XYZ file of N, CA and C in Angstrom:
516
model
N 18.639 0.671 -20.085
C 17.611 1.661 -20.330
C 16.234 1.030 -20.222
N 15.586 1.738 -19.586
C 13.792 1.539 -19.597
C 13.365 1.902 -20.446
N 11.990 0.962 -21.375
C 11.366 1.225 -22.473
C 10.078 1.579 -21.386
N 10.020 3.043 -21.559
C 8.935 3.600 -20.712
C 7.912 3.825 -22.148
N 6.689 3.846 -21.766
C 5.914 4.090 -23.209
C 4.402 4.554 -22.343
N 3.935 6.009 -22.245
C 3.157 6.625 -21.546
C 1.815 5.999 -22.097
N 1.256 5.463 -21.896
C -0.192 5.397 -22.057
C -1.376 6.116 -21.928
N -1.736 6.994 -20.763
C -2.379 8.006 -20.676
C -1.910 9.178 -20.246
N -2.651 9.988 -20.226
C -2.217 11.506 -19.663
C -3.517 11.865 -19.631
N -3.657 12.954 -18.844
C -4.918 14.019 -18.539
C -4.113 15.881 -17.972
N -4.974 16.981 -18.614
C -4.556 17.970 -18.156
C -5.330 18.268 -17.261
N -5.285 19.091 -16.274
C -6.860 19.388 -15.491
C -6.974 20.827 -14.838
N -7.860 21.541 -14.859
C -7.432 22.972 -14.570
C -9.238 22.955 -13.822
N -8.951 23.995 -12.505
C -10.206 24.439 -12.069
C -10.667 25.673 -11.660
N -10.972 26.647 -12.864
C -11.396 28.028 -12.207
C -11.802 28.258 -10.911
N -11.352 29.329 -10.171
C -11.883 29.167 -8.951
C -11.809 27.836 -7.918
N -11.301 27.117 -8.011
C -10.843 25.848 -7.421
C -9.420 25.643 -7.090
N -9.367 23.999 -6.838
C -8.172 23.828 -7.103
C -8.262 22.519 -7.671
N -6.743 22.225 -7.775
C -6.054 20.723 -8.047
C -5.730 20.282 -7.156
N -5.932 18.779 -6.829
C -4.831 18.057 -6.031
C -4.981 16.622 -6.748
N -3.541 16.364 -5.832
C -3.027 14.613 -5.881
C -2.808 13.874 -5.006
N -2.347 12.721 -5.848
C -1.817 11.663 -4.561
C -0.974 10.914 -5.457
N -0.039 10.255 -5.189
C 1.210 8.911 -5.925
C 1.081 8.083 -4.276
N 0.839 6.757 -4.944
C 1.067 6.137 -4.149
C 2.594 5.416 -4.226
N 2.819 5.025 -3.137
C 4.344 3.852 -3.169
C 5.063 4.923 -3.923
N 5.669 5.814 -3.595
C 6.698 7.043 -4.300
C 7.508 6.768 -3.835
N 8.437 6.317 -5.070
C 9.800 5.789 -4.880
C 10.904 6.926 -5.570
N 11.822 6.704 -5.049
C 12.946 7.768 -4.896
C 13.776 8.113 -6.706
N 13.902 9.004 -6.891
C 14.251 9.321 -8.567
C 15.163 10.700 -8.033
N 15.986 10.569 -9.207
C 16.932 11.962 -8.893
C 16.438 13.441 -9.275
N 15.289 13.488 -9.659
C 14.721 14.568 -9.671
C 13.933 14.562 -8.467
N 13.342 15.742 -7.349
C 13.179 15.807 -6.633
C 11.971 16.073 -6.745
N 11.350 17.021 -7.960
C 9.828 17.042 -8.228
C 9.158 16.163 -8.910
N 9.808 15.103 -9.388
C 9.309 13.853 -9.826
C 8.858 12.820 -9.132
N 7.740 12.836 -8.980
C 7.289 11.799 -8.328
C 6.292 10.547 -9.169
N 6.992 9.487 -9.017
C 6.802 8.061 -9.641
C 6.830 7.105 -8.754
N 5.015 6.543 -9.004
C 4.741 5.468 -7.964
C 3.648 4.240 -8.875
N 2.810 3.243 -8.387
C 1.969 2.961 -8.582
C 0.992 3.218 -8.716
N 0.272 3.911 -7.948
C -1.095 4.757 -8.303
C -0.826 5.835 -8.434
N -1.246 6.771 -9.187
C -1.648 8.215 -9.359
C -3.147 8.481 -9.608
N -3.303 9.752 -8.716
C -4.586 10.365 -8.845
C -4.680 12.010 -9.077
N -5.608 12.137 -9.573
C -5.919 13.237 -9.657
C -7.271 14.089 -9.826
N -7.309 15.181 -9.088
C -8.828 15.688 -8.741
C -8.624 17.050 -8.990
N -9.930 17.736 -9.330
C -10.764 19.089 -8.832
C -11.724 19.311 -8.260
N -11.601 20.153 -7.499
C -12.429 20.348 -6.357
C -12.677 22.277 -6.756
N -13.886 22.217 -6.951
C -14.239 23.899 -7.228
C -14.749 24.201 -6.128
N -14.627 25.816 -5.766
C -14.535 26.442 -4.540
C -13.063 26.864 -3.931
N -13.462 27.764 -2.733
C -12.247 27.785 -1.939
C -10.824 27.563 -2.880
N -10.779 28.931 -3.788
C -9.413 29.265 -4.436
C -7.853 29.179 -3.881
N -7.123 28.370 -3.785
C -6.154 28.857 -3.338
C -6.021 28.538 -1.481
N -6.683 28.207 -0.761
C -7.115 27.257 0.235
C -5.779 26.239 0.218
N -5.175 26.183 1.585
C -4.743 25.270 2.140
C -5.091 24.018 2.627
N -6.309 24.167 3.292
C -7.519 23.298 2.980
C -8.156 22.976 2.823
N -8.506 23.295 1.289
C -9.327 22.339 -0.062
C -7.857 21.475 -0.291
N -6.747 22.517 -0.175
C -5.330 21.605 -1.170
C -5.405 20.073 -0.189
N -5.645 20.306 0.651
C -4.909 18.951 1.629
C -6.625 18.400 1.482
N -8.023 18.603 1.554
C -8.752 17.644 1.681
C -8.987 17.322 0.228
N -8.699 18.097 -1.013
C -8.162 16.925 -2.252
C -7.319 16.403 -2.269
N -6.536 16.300 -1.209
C -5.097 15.266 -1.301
C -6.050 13.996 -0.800
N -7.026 14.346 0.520
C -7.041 13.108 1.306
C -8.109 12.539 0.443
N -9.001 13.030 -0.292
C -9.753 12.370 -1.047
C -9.426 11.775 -2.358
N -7.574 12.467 -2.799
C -7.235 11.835 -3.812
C -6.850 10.213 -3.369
N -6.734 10.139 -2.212
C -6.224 9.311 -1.298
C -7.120 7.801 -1.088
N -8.363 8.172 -1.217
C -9.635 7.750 -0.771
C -9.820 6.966 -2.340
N -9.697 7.779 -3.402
C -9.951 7.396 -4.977
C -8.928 6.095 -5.086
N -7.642 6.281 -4.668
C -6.750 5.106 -4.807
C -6.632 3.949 -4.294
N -7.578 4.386 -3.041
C -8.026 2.973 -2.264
C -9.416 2.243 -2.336
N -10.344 3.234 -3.015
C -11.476 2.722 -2.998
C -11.645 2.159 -4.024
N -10.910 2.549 -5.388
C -11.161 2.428 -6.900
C -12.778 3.026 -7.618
N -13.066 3.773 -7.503
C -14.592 4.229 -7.501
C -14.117 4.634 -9.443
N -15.425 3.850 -9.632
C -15.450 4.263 -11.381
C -15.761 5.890 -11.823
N -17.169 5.718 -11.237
C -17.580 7.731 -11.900
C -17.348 8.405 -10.575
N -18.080 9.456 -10.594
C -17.884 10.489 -9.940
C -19.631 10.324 -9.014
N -20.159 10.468 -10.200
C -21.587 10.436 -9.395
C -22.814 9.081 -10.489
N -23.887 9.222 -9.677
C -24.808 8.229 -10.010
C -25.096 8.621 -11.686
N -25.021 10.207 -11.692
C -25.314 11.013 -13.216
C -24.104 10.755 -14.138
N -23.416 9.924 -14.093
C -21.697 9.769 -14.445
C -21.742 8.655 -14.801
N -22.629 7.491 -14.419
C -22.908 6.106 -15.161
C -23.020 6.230 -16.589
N -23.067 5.604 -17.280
C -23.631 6.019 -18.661
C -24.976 5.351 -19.076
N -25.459 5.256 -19.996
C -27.212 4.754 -19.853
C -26.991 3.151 -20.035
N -26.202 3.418 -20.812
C -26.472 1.778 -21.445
C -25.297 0.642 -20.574
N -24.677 1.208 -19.313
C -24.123 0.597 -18.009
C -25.022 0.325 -17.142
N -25.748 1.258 -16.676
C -26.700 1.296 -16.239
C -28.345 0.355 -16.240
N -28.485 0.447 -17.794
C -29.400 -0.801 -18.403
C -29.077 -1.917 -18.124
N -27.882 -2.280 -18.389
C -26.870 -3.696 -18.251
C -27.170 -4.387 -16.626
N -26.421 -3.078 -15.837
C -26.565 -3.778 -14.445
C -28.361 -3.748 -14.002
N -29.179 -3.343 -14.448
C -30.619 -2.916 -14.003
C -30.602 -4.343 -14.459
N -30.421 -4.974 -16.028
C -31.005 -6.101 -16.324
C -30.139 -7.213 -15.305
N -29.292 -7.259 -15.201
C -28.739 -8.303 -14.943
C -29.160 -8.485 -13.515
N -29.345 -7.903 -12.458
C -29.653 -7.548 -11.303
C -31.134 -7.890 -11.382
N -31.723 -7.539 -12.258
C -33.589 -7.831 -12.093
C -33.269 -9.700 -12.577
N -32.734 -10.348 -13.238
C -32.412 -11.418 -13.815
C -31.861 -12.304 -12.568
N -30.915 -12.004 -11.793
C -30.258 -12.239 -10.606
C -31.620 -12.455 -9.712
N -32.088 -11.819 -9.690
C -33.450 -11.339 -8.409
C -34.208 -12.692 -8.816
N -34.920 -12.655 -10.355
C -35.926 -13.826 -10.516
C -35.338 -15.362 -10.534
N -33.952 -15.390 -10.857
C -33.532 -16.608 -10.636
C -33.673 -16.805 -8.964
N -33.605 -16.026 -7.993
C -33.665 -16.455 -6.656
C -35.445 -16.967 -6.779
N -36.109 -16.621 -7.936
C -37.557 -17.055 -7.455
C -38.725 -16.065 -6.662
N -38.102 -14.850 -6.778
C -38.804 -13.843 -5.972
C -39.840 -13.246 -7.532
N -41.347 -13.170 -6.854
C -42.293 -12.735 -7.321
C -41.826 -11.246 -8.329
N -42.360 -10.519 -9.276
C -41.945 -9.852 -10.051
C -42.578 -8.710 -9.461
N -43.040 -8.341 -8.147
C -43.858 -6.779 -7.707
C -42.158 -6.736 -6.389
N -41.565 -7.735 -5.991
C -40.555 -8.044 -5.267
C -39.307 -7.543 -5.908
N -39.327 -8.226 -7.028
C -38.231 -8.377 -8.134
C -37.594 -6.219 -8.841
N -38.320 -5.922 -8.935
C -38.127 -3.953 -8.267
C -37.345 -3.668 -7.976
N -38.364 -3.617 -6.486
C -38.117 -3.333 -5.334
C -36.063 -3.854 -4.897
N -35.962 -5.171 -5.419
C -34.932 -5.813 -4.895
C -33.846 -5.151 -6.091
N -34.048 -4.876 -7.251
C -33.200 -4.350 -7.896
C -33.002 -2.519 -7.719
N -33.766 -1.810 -7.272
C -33.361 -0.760 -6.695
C -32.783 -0.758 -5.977
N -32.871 -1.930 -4.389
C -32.103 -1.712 -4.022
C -30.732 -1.888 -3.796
N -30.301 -3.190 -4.820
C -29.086 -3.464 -5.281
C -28.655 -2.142 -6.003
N -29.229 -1.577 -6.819
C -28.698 -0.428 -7.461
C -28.234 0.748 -7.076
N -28.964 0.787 -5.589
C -28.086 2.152 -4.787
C -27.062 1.241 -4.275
N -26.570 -0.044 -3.743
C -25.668 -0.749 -3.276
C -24.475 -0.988 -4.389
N -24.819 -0.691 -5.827
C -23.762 -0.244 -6.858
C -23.368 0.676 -6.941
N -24.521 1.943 -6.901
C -23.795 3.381 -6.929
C -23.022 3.818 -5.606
N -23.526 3.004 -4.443
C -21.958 3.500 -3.165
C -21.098 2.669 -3.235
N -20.703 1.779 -4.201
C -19.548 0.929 -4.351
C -18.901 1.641 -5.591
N -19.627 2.306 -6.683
C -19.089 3.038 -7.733
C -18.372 4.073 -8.007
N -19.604 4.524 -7.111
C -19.645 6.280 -7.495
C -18.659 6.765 -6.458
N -18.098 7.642 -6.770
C -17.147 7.992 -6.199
C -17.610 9.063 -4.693
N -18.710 9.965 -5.121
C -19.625 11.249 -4.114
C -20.407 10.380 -3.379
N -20.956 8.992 -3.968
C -21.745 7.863 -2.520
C -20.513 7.373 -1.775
N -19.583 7.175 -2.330
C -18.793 6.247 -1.197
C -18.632 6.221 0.424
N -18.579 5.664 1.003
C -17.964 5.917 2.336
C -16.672 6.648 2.171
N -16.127 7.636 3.347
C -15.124 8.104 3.070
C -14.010 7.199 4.267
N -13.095 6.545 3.545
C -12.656 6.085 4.015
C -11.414 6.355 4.851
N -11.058 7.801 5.064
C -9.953 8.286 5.635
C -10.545 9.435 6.586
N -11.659 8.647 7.163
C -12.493 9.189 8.391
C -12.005 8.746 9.258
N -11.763 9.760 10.331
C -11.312 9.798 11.770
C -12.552 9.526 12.743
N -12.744 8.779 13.856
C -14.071 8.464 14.567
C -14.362 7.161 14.557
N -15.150 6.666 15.594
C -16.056 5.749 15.875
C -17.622 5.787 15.404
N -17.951 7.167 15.232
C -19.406 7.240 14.359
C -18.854 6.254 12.730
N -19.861 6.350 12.157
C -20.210 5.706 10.475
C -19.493 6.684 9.772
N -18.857 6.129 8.892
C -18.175 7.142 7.909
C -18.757 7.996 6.788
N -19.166 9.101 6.744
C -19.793 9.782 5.977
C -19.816 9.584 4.486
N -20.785 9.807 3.460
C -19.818 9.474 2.167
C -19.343 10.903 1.638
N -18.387 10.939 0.831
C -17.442 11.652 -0.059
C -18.368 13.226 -0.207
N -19.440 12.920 -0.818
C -20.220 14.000 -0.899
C -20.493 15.307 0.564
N -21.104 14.495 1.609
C -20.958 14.591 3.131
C -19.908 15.916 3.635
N -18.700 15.023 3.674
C -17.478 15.672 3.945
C -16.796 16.495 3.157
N -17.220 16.783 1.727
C -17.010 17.875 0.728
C -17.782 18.925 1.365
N -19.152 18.590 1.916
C -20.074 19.689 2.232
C -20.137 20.173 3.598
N -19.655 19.554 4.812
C -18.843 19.764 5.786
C -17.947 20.497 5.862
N -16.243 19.983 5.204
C -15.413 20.811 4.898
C -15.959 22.304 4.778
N -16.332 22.343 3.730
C -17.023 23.502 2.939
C -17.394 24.752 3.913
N -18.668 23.853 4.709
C -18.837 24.266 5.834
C -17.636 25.510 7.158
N -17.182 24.555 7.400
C -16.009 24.397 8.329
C -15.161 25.561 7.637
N -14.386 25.632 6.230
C -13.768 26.790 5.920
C -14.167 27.822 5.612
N -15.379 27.800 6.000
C -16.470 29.287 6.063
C -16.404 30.031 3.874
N -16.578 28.671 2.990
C -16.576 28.848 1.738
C -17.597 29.537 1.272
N -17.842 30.719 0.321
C -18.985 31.127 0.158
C -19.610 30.427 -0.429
N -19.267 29.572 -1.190
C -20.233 28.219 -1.836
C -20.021 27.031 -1.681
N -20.704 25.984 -1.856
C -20.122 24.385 -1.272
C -18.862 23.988 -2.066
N -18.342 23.700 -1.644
C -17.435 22.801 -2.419
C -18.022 21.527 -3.470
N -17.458 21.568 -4.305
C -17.759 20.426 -5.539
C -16.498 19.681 -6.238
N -16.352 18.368 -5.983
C -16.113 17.505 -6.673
C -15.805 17.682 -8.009
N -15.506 18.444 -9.288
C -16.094 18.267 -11.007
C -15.228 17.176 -11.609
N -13.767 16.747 -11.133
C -13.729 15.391 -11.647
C -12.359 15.083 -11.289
N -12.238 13.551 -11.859
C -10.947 12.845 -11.030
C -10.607 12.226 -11.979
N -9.002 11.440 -11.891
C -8.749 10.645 -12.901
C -7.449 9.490 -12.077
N -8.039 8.481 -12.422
C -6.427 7.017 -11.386
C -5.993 6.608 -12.697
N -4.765 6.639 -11.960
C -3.907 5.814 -12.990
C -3.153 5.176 -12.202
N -2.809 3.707 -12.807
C -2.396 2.344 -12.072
C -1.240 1.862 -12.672
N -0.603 1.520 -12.274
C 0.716 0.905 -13.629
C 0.463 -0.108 -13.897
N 0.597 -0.228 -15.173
C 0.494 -1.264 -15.852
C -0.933 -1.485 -16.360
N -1.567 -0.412 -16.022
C -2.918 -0.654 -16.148
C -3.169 0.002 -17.821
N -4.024 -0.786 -18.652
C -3.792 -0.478 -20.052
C -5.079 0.371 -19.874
N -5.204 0.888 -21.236
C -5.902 2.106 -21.341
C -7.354 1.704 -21.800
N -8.277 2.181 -21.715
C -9.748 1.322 -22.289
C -9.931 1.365 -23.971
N -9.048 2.232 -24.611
C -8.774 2.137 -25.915
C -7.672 0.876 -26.381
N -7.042 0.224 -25.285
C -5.988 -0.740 -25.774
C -6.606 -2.178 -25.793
């Protein structure tokens, strides 16, 4: 017998939206709607009710969350005092290189948008872009899509959640 012992859970519901997922590495179990892997994700995407595809481009972006690892959702999703942390440490980083303090800014802003498209989940590059052009970020191709399924309103992102095995919980 397996000492299985759940660590997290999340419910997630989206008026007017939908849900989607992703399991990565889904390995075979005798229940057929059970699916158990290494990563799990999970998203809402508001807009386009009931959509075939919103269902499949929150799959591919649940897809995108499991490979990219993106912490928040958006730059407004940092929290203040994360935010303070990397501002200081980054302006600190800057003057140890010896760069003048009207420089020293300038150079931490722009490390700081170079955190929020490594973070944030709506800056990212989307990485399950088809093409030789630059890969749009997450936000982009929500509003594209959107576009494209003739939605009466944009599509939105309102939130996601990964889960990793073995991965302990930020309360543990």
């Amino acid at each position: 017998r397996e000492n299985i012992v759940p660590r997290r859970g999340v419910r997630l519901t989206q008026p007017g939206g939908t849900v989607s997922g992703y399991v990565h590495n889904v390995t075979k179990t005798h229940v057929q709607e059970a699916k158990m892997g290494t990563i799990g994700v999970i998203l809402a995407v508001k807009g386009a009710p009931g959509s075939d595809t919103a269902q499949a481009l929150g799959n591919k972006i649940a897809m995108h969350v499991a490979a990219a690892k993106p912490e928040y959702l958006s730059d407004q999703h940092v929290p203040p005092e994360h935010l303070e942390n990397q501002r200081n440490l980054l302006a600190e980083i800057a003057r140890s290189e010896g760069k003048p303090e009207k420089v020293v800014e300038k150079m931490v802003e722009g490390r700081l948008r170079k955190f929020f498209n490594e973070t944030c989940l709506l800056n990212q590059a989307y990485l399950i872009h088809e093409g030789d052009d630059a890969a749009p970020t997450v936000a982009k191709v929500l509003k594209q899509q959107g576009a494209n399924m003739g939605a009466p309103e944009p599509l939105e992102l309102t939130s996601f959640h990964c889960f990793r095995l073995g991965e302990k919980s930020s309360k543990e």
